XYZ file of C-alpha atoms in Angstrom:
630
model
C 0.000 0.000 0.000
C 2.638 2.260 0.993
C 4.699 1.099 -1.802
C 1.800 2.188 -4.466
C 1.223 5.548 -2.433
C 5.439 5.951 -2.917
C 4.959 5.586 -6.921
C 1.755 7.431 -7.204
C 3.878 10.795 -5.571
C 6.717 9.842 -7.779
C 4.990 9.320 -10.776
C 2.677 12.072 -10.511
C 5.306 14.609 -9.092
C 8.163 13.461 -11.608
C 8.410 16.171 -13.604
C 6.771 18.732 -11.549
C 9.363 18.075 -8.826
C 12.126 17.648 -11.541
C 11.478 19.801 -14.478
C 12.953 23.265 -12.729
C 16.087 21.160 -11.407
C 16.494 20.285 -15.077
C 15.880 23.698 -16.293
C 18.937 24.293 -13.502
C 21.223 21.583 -14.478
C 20.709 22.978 -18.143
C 21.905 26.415 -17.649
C 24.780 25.560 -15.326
C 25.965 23.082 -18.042
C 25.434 25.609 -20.671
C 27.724 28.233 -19.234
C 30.011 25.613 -18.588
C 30.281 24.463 -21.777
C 30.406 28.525 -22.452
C 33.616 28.788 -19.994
C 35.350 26.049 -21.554
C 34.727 27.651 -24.832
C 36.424 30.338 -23.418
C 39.544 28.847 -22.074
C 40.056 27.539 -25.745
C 40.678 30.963 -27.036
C 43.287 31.823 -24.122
C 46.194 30.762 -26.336
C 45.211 34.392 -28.278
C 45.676 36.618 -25.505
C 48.690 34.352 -23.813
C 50.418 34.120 -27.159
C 51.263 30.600 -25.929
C 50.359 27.408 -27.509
C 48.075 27.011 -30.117
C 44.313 27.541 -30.126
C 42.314 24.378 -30.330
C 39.418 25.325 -32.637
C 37.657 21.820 -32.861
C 37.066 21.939 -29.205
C 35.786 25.900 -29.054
C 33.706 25.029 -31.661
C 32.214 21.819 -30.105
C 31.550 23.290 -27.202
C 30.443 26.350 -27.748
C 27.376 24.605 -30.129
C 27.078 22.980 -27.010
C 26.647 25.897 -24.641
C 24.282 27.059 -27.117
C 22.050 24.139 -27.635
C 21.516 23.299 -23.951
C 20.592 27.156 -23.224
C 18.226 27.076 -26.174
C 16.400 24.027 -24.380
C 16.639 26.415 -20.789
C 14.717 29.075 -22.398
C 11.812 26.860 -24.066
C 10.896 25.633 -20.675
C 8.040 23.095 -20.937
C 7.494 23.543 -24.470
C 10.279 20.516 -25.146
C 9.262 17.153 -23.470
C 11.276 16.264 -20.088
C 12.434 12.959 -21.861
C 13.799 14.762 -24.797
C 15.503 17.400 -22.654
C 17.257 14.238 -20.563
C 18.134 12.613 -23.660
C 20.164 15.563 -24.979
C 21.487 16.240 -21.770
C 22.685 12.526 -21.760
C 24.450 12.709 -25.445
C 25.936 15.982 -25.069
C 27.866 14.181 -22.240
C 28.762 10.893 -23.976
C 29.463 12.788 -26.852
C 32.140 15.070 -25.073
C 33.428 12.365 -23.236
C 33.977 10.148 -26.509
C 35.829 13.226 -27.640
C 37.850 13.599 -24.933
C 39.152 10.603 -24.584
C 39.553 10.197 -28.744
C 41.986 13.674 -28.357
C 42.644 13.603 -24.690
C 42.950 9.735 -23.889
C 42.826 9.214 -20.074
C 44.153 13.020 -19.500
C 41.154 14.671 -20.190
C 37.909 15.328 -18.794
C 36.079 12.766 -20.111
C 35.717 10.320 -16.714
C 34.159 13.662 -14.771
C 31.760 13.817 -17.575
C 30.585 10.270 -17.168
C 30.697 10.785 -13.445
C 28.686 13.975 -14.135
C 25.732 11.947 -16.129
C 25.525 9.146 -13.921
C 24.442 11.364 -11.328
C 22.308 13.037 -13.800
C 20.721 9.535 -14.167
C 19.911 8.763 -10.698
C 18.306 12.347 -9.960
C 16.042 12.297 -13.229
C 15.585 8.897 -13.800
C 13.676 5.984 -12.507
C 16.036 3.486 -10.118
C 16.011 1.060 -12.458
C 16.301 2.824 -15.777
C 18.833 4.920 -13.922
C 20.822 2.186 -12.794
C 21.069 0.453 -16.293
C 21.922 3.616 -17.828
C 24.917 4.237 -15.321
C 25.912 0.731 -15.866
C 26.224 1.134 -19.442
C 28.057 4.480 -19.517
C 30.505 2.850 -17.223
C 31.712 0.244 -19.667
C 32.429 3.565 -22.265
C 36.670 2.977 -20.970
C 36.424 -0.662 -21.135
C 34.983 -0.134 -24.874
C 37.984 2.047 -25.245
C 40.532 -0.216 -23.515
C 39.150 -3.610 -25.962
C 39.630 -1.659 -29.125
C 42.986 -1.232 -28.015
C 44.063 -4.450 -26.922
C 42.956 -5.521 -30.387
C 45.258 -2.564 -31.849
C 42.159 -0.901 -33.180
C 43.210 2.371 -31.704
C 46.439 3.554 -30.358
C 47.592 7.140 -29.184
C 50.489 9.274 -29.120
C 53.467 8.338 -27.273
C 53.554 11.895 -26.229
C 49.976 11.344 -24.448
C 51.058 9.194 -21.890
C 52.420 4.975 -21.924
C 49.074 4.271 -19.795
C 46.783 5.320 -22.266
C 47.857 2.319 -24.583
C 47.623 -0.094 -21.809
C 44.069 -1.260 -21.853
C 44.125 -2.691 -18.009
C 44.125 0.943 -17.169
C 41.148 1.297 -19.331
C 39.271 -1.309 -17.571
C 40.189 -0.089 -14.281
C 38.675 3.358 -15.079
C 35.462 1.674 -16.208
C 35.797 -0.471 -12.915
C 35.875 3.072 -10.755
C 32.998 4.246 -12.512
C 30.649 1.543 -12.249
C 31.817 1.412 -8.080
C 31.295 5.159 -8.731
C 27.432 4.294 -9.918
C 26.569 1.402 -7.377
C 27.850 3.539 -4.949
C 26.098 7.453 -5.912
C 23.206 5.000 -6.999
C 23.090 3.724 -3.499
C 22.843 7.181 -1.555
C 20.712 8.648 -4.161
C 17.842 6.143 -3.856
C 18.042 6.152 -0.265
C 17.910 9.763 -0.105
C 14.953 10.196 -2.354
C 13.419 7.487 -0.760
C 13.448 9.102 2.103
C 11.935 12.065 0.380
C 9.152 10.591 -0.994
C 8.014 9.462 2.302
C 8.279 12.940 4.150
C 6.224 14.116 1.051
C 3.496 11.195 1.431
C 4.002 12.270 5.016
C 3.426 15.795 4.215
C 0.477 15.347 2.034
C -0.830 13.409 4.355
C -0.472 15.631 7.286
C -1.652 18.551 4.840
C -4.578 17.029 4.041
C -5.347 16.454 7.602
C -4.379 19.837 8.634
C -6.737 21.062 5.550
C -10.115 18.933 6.809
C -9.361 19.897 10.583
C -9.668 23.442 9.422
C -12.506 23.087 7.365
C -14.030 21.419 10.549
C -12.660 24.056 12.890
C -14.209 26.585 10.131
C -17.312 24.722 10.146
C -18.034 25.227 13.846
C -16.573 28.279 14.150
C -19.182 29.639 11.503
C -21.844 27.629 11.030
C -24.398 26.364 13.128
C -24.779 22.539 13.810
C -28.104 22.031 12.916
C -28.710 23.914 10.203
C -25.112 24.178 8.671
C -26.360 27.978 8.184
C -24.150 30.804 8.930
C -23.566 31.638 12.513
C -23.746 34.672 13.731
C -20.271 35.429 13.875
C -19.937 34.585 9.813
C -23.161 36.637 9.289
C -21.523 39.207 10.981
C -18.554 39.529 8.699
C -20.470 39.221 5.806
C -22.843 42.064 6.740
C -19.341 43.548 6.811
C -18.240 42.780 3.586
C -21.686 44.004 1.858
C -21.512 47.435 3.954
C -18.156 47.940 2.758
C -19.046 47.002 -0.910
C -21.289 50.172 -0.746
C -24.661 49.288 0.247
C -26.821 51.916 1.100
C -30.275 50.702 2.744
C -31.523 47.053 3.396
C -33.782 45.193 5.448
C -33.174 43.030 8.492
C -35.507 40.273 9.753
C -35.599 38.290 12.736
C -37.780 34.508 12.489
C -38.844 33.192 15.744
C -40.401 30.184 15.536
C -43.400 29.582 17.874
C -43.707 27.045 21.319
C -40.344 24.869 20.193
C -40.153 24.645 24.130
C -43.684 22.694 23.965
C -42.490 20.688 20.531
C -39.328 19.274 22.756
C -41.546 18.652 25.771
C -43.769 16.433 23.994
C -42.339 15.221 21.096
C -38.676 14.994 22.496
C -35.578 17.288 21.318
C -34.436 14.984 18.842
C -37.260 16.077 17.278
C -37.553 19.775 17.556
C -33.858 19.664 16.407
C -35.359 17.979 13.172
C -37.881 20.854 12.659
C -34.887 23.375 12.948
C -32.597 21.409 10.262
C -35.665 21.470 8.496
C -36.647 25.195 8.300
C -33.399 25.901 8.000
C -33.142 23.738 4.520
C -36.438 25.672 3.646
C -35.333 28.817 4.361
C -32.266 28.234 2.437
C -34.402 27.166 -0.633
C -35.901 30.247 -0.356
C -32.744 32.312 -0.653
C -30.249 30.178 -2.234
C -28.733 31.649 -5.322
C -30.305 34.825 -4.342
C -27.311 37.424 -4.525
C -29.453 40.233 -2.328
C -30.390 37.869 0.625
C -28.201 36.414 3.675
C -29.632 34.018 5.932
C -28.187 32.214 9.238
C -29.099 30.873 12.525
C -28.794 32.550 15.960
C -28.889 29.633 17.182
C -32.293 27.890 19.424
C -35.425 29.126 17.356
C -34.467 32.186 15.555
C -33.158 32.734 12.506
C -32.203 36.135 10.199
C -32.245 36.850 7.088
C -30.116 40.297 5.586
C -32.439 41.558 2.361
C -31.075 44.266 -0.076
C -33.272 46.289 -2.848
C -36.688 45.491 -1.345
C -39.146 47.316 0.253
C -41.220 47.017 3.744
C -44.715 46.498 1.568
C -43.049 43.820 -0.246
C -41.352 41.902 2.931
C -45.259 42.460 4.419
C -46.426 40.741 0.712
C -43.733 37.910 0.867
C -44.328 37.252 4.805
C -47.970 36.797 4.782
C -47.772 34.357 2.221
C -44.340 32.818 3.473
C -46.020 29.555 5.050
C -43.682 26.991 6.794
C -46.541 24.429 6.354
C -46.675 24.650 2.532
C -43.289 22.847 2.666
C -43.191 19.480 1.742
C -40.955 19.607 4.298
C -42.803 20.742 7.256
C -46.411 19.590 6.414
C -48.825 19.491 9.387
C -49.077 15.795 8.743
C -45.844 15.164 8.981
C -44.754 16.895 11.697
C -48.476 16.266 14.095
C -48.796 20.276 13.791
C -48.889 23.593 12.258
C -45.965 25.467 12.638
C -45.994 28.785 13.549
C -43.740 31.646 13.831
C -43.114 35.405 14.223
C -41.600 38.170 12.617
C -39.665 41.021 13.535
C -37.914 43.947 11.119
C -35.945 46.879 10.831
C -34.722 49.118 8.481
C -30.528 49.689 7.698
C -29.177 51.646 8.529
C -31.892 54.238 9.895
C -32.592 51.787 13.066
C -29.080 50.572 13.407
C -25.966 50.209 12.301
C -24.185 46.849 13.672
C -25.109 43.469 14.018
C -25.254 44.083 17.729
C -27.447 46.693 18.010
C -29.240 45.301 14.893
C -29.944 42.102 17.033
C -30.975 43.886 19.962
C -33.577 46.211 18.107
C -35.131 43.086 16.796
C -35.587 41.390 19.799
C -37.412 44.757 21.090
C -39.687 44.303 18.171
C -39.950 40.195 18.628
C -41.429 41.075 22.003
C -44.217 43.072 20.759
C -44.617 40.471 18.185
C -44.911 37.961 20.935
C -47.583 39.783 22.590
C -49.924 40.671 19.597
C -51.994 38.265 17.620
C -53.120 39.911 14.935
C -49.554 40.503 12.359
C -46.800 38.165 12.028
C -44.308 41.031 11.187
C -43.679 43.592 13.499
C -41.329 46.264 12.766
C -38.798 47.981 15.028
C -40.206 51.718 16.151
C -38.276 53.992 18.841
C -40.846 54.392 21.442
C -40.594 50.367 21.402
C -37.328 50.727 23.645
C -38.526 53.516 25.528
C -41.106 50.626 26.488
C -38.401 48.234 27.525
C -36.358 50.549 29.462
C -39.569 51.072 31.427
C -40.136 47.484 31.611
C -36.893 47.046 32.952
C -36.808 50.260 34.985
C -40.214 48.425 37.138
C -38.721 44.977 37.053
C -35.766 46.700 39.419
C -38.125 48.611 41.459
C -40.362 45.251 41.865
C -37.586 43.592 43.172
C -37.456 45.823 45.997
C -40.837 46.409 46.465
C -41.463 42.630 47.154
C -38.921 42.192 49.390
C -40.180 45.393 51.857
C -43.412 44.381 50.450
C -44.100 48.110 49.439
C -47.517 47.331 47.883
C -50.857 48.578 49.009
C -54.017 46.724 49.008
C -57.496 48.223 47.671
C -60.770 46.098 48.449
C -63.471 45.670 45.808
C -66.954 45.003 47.375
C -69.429 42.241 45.999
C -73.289 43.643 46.414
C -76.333 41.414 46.155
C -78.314 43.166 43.881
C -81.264 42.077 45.865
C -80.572 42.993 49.713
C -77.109 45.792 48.118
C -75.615 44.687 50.997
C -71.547 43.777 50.708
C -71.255 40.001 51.063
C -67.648 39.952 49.914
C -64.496 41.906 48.899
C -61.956 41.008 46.504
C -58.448 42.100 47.421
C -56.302 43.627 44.460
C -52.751 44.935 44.263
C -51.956 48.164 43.979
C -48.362 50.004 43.101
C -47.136 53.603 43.515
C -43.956 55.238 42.526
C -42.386 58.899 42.657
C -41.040 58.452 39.248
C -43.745 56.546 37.231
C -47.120 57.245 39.971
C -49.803 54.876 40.045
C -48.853 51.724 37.638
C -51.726 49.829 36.709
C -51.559 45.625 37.597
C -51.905 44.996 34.230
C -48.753 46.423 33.142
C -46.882 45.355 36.544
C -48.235 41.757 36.965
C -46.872 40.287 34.162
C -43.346 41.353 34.795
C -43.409 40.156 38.185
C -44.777 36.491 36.287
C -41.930 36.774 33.800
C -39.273 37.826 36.545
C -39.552 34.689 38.844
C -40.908 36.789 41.332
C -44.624 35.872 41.641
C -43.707 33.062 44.472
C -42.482 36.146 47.033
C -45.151 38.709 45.740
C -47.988 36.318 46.406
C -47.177 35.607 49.767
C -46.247 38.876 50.248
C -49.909 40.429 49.146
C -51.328 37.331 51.236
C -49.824 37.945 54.428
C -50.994 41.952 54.061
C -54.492 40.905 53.708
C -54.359 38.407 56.394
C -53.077 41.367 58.474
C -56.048 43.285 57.115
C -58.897 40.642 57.675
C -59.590 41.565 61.676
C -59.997 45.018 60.633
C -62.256 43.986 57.290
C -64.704 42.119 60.156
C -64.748 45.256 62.193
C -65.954 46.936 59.574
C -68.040 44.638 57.606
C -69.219 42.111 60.070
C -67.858 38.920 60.588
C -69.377 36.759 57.724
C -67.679 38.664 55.102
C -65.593 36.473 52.773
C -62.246 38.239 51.568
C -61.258 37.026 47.597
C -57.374 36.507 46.954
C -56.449 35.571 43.622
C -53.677 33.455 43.636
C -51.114 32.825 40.631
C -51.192 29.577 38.914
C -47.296 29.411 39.966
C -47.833 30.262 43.770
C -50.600 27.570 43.582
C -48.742 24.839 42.074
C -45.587 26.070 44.411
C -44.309 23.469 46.794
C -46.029 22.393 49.962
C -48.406 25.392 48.946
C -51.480 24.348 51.523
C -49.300 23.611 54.068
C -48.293 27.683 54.310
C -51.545 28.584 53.826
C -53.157 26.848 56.910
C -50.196 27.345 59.282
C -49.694 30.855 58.506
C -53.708 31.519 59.013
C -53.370 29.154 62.457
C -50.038 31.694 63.074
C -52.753 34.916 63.078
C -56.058 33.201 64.341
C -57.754 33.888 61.112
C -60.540 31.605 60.019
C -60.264 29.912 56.858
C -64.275 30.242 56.595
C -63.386 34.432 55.953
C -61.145 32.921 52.457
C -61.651 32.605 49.228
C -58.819 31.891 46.582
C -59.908 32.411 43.352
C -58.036 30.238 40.611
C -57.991 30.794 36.505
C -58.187 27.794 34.437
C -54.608 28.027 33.400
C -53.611 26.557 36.460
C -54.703 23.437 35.383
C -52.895 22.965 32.001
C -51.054 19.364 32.465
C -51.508 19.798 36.369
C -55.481 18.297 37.234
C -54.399 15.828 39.752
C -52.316 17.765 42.036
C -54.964 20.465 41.692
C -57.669 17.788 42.882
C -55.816 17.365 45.379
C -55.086 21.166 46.603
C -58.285 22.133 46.179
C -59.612 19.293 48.397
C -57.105 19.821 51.328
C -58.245 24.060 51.038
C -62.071 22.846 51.377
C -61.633 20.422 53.528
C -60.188 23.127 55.943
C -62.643 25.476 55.247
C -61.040 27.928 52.432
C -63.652 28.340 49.351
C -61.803 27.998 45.880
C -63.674 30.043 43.020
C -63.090 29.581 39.458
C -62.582 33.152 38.101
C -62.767 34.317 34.048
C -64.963 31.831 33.756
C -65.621 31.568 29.738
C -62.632 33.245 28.896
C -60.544 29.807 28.333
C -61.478 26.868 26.322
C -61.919 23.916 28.784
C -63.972 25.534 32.385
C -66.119 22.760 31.716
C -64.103 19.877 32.365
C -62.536 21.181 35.287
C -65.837 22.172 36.078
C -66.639 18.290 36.024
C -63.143 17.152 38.022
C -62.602 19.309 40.625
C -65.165 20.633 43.210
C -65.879 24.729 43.428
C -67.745 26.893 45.431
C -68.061 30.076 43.285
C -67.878 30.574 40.002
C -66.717 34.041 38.362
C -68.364 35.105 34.866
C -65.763 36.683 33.001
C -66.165 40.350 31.822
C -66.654 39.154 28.596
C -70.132 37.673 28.936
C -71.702 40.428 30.696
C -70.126 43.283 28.087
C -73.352 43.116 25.203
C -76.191 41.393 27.827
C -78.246 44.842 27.483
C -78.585 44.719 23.829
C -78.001 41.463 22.194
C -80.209 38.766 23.217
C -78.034 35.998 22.231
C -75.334 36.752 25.332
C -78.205 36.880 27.653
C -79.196 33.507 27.048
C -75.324 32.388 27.233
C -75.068 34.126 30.396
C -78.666 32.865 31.979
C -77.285 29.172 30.700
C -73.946 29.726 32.756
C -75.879 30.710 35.564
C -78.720 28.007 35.315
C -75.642 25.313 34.961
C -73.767 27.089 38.228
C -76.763 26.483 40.195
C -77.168 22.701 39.112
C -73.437 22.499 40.112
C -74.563 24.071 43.645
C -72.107 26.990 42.721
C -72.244 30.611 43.813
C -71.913 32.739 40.549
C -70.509 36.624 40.710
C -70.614 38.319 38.061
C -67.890 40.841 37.385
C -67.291 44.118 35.532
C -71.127 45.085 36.037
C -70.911 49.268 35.318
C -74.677 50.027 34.286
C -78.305 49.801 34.632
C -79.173 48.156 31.724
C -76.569 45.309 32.256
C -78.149 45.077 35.954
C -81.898 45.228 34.889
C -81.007 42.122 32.868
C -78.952 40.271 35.455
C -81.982 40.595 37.896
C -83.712 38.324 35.644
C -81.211 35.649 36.004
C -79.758 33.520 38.921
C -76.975 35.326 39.574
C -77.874 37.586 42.909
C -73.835 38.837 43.434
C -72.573 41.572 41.454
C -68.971 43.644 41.322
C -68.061 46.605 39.300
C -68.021 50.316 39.423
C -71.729 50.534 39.163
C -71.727 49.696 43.117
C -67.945 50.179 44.123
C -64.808 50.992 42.587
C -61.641 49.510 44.690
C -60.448 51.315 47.288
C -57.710 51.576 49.662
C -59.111 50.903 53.028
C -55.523 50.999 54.985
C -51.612 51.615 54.790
C-alpha cells in the first residue's frame, strides 16, 4: 500500500518536482560548456600554444544548444531534454578521450551523467543507464588491446595499456553502485516525508474546514452563525450598500415541541426550516440568511421594500413545505416576525440584534400581524419594563404594595357580602402603575412566588380590621397565581400561617384561573380538596374566557364561580349573550355553585342580570376599589 502511495507521488510529481532542477542543471551546463569555450581561445591573448578550434567550436554549439532548451521551458518534453542532456555528455566524453585519452575530462563527464541519471531517472532505468556508460573505458581499452586504436606516445604509456582502461570503467561503475546507493536512499526518504506531508496537509486542511465549520456555522442547520453573518454584513456594507432590510424569524412554542415530542425532534424541525429557508434564498445574490442559534433565525435583504417583505411574509407559510407539512410533523408550525430598516434603526449586528428582539417582544404579545417592525418608542417601552422589574424587586422584598378592596353587592338585599383584594403600586417616578402592566413582569421575573405571599400575608393582616368593619361573615377574595398555587407544599403555608394569626379559613376565598390546570389536574384535585376540607372556598374566576372551564368544572369541586367580563359586556342589547349568560348561571346552580358576576358598570346590564340567577354583582356601578388601609 505504501509502496503504491510511494509511486503514485513519484509518478505524478516526476516532472513537476524535476522539471525546474532540469531547467537548472541545463543552464549551469550551458555556461560551462560557455567557460570552456572560453579557455580555448586563451592561447590568443597568452600568445602561448596554439588555439584548439575543434574543441571551441564543439563546445560552444554545445553551450548554445543546452541554453536554447533552458529558455523553451516546458514547451520541449522532459524525456527529450534528458536525452540531450545525456548525449551531449557521452558525446564530449567520446571526444575527450579520442583527443585527450585518459588526460582529459572525459571520466568527470561520465561521473557527471551518472548522477544526472539517478536524480532524473527511474532506479532502475537509472541504474542500467549508469551501468552502461561505465563500460564507455572498457569499450575504449578492448579496441585497443585488439590494436584498433592507439595514441600518441607523447599522451602518456598508460593510455595504450588497456588494463588501465578497464580499471577506469571499474571506478565508474563502483562510482554508480555507490552514488546510486545514496541517491535512492535519499529520495526514498523524500518521498516518504512528502506522502508524510500530504498526508499531514490534508489532515491539517479537513481539521480546518471542521474548525471553520463550527466556528461559523451552526450545527443544525449548517447555516451561517452569527459570527460569519456578521462579517459578511461587513463585507456588503463595505461594498457600498446603502439601505436594506433586516428580519428576525422566531419560531413559535419549540419549548412545547421538545416537551412532547422529544428534542431529537424539535432539532429535526430546525434542520428542516433551516433547509427551507435556504431554498428560499439560495442563489439569491441580495439575501443572507443564518441561525442565531435555538429558534431564531435572520435573514439580511437588499433592494426590497417594507410592503413587499409584508407581501412575501404573509404568504411565506412553513406548512406549505413538503418539508414541514402538518401531517408530517403532528402540527402547524408557527412563527413570528420582527424587522428593521438599515441603517436608519441601526448600524451593527449588535445593536441590529438587539432592536429586533425589542420588536420580537411586541410580536410575541400581539396576535393579529406576524411582522412587526422595530419603532423607537418600542425601547422607551423596555427601558420602562426594565426600569419596574428593578423597582419590583425591591418592592417585594419590603413588600411596598398597598391593598385596595373591591366590594361584591347582592343586587337584591345591596348589601356587601364579599371583597376582593387587588394589588396596587405607587412610585415617585412613574405614579400609580396599573396591575396589568406590573403583573406580568413580576410572572416573567420569577418573582410571583415572594409577591404572592407577600400580598397574602398583608391581607391576612387586614382581615380583623375587614370584620370590624363589615361584620364577621364577610368572605375576603385573593387571587392566587397559577405558579404560587402549584408552588411546593403550597397548603401547608396557607393553613399554618392563618393558624399563626387566628384567622378563620371560613373568611377565604382563593380564586383560581383555568390556566392553572394545564397538564396539572391531579395535584390540583388534590389542593383544592385539602383548602375545602379546611374550610377555604376555591372560586373559578374568568370563567368563559378559556377553552376547557367545563371539564374542570366536572373534576374538581368549586364553590363560586366568576363570569368573566366578557359575557356580561353586550347582555343589554343582544339577546343571544343573555341567554349564554342565563345558561352559565342556570348550569352554576345545578353544580350548587355561587356565581358573581364581574365588571357590572350600568343599569341596563343590571336590569337584565336581575332576571337571572346570579344575585352577586362587582363593578363600578356599586364600588370601585379602594384603599381601606396603609
Amino acid at each position: 500500500m505504501v509502496a503504491d502511495k510511494n509511486k503514485y507521488v513519484y509518478w505524478t510529481k516526476f516532472q513537476k518536482d524535476t522539471s525546474p532542477l532540469l531547467r537548472q542543471f541545463l543552464l549551469a551546463a550551458s555556461g560551462l560548456f560557455a567557460i570552456a569555450a572560453g579557455l580555448h581561445l586563451l592561447p590568443l591573448l597568452t600568445r602561448q600554444g596554439e588555439v584548439d578550434y575543434l574543441f571551441f567550436a564543439v563546445d560552444l554549439s554545445f553551450s548554445g544548444i543546452l541554453f536554447l532548451e533552458y529558455l523553451l521551458k516546458n514547451k520541449v518534453p522532459l524525456i527529450i531534454r534528458v536525452f540531450s542532456l545525456i548525449c551531449t555528455t557521452v558525446f564530449i566524453s567520446v571526444f575527450s578521450y579520442v583527443r585527450s585519452g585518459l588526460l582529459g575530462s572525459a571520466e568527470i563527464s561520465l561521473a557527471f551523467i551518472i548522477v544526472s541519471f539517478y536524480v532524473f531517472l527511474p532506479p532502475i532505468v537509472s541504474l542500467v543507464s549508469s551501468l552502461t556508460i561505465s563500460l564507455l573505458p572498457a569499450l575504449f581499452g578492448g579496441l585497443i588491446y585488439f590494436s584498433f586504436i592507439r595514441f600518441p606516445d607523447s599522451l602518456g604509456i598508460r593510455n595504450n595499456n588497456p588494463r588501465e582502461w578497464i580499471f577506469n570503467s571499474i571506478s565508474l561503475i563502483l562510482f554508480s553502485v555507490l552514488t546510486g546507493f545514496l541517491i535512492q536512499r535519499l529520495r526514498s526518504k523524500l518521498i516518504k516525508n512528502i506522502v508524510y506531508l500530504k498526508e499531514s496537509r490534508s489532515k491539517i486542511l479537513k481539521s480546518q474546514k471542521h474548525i471553520d465549520k463550527l466556528a461559523f456555522y451552526d450545527s443544525l442547520t449548517h447555516l451561517p452563525n452569527r459570527h460569519l453573518f456578521d462579517k459578511l454584513i461587513q463585507n456588503r456594507i463595505s461594498s457600498g450598500v446603502s439601505e436594506s432590510l433586516l428580519l428576525l424569524i422566531n419560531l413559535k412554542g419549540l419549548k412545547v415541541i421538545n416537551a412532547l415530542h422529544g428534542i431529537e425532534f424539535g432539532d429535526q424541525i430546525l434542520t428542516l426550516t433551516g433547509c427551507v429557508l435556504k431554498l428560499y434564498t439560495d442563489e439569491k445574490q441580495d439575501i443572507l440568511v443564518a441561525s442565531l442559534g435555538g429558534d431564531e433565525f435572520i435573514i439580511w435583504i437588499e433592494n426590497s421594500t417594507k410592503l413587499k417583505i409584508e407581501t412575501a411574509i404573509v404568504n411565506f407559510d412553513l406548512n406549505n413545505n413538503e418539508l414541514l407539512t402538518p401531517d408530517r410533523l403532528g402540527h402547524r408550525l408557527q412563527y413570528r416576525v420582527s424587522g428593521l430598516q438599515f441603517p436608519n434603526d441601526a448600524t451593527n449586528l449588535d445593536e441590529m440584534i438587539r432592536k429586533l428582539s425589542i420588536a420580537m417582544n411586541v410580536a410575541r404579545e400581539g396576535h393579529l400581524t406576524k411582522l412587526v417592525w422595530f419603532q423607537a418608542g418600542m425601547e422607551l417601552k423596555i427601558e420602562r419594563e426594565q426600569k419596574l422589574k428593578n423597582y419590583l424587586e425591591k418592592a417585594v422584598n419590603h413588600s411596598n404594595f398597598k391593598i385596595a378592596y373591591q366590594e361584591k353587592v347582592d343586587i337584591t338585599s345591596k348589601e356587601t357580602v364579599g371583597l376582593e383584594a387587588l394589588a396596587r403600586w405607587s412610585l415617585p417616578e412613574f405614579g400609580e402603575v396599573s396591575p396589568e402592566e406590573f403583573i406580568p413582569i413580576i410572572t416573567n421575573s420569577d418573582l410571583i412566588v415572594p409577591f404572592g405571599k407577600c400580598i397574602f400575608e398583608k391581607v391576612i393582616s387586614h382581615i380583623p380590621r375587614l370584620l370590624d368593619l363589615y361584620g364577621k361573615q364577610i368572605k375576603i377574595s385573593i387571587n392566587i397565581s397559577p405558579i404560587f398555587f402549584l408552588y411546593p407544599n403550597f397548603n401547608e403555608y396557607i393553613i399554618h400561617y392563618l393558624m399563626d394569626h387566628k384567622i378563620d379559613p371560613k373568611n377565604l376565598i382563593f380564586e383560581i384561573t383555568e390556566d392553572v390546570f394545564l397538564d396539572e389536574i391531579e395535584t390540583i384535585q388534590k389542593i383544592v380538596f385539602e383548602l375545602r376540607s379546611k374550610g377555604i372556598s376555591v372560586s373559578l374566576d374568568d370563567f368563559g374566557k378559556g377553552y376547557s372551564s367545563l371539564h374542570y368544572m366536572q373534576k374538581i369541586q368549586f364553590d363560586e364561580l366568576k363570569i368573566d367580563k366578557s359575557f356580561l359586556n353586550d347582555i343589554a342589547c343582544s339577546d343571544r349573550n343573555f341567554l349564554l349568560l342565563e345558561s352559565i348561571c342556570h348550569l352554576a346552580d345545578s353544580l350548587g355553585l355561587k356565581t358573581i358576576a364581574e365588571g357590572i358598570e350600568n343599569e341596563e346590564q343590571l336590569l337584565r342580570l336581575k332576571q337571572t340567577t346570579c344575585h352577586v354583582v362587582q363593578g363600578y356601578l356599586y364600588s370601585k376599589p379602594q384603599i381601606l388601609f396603609d
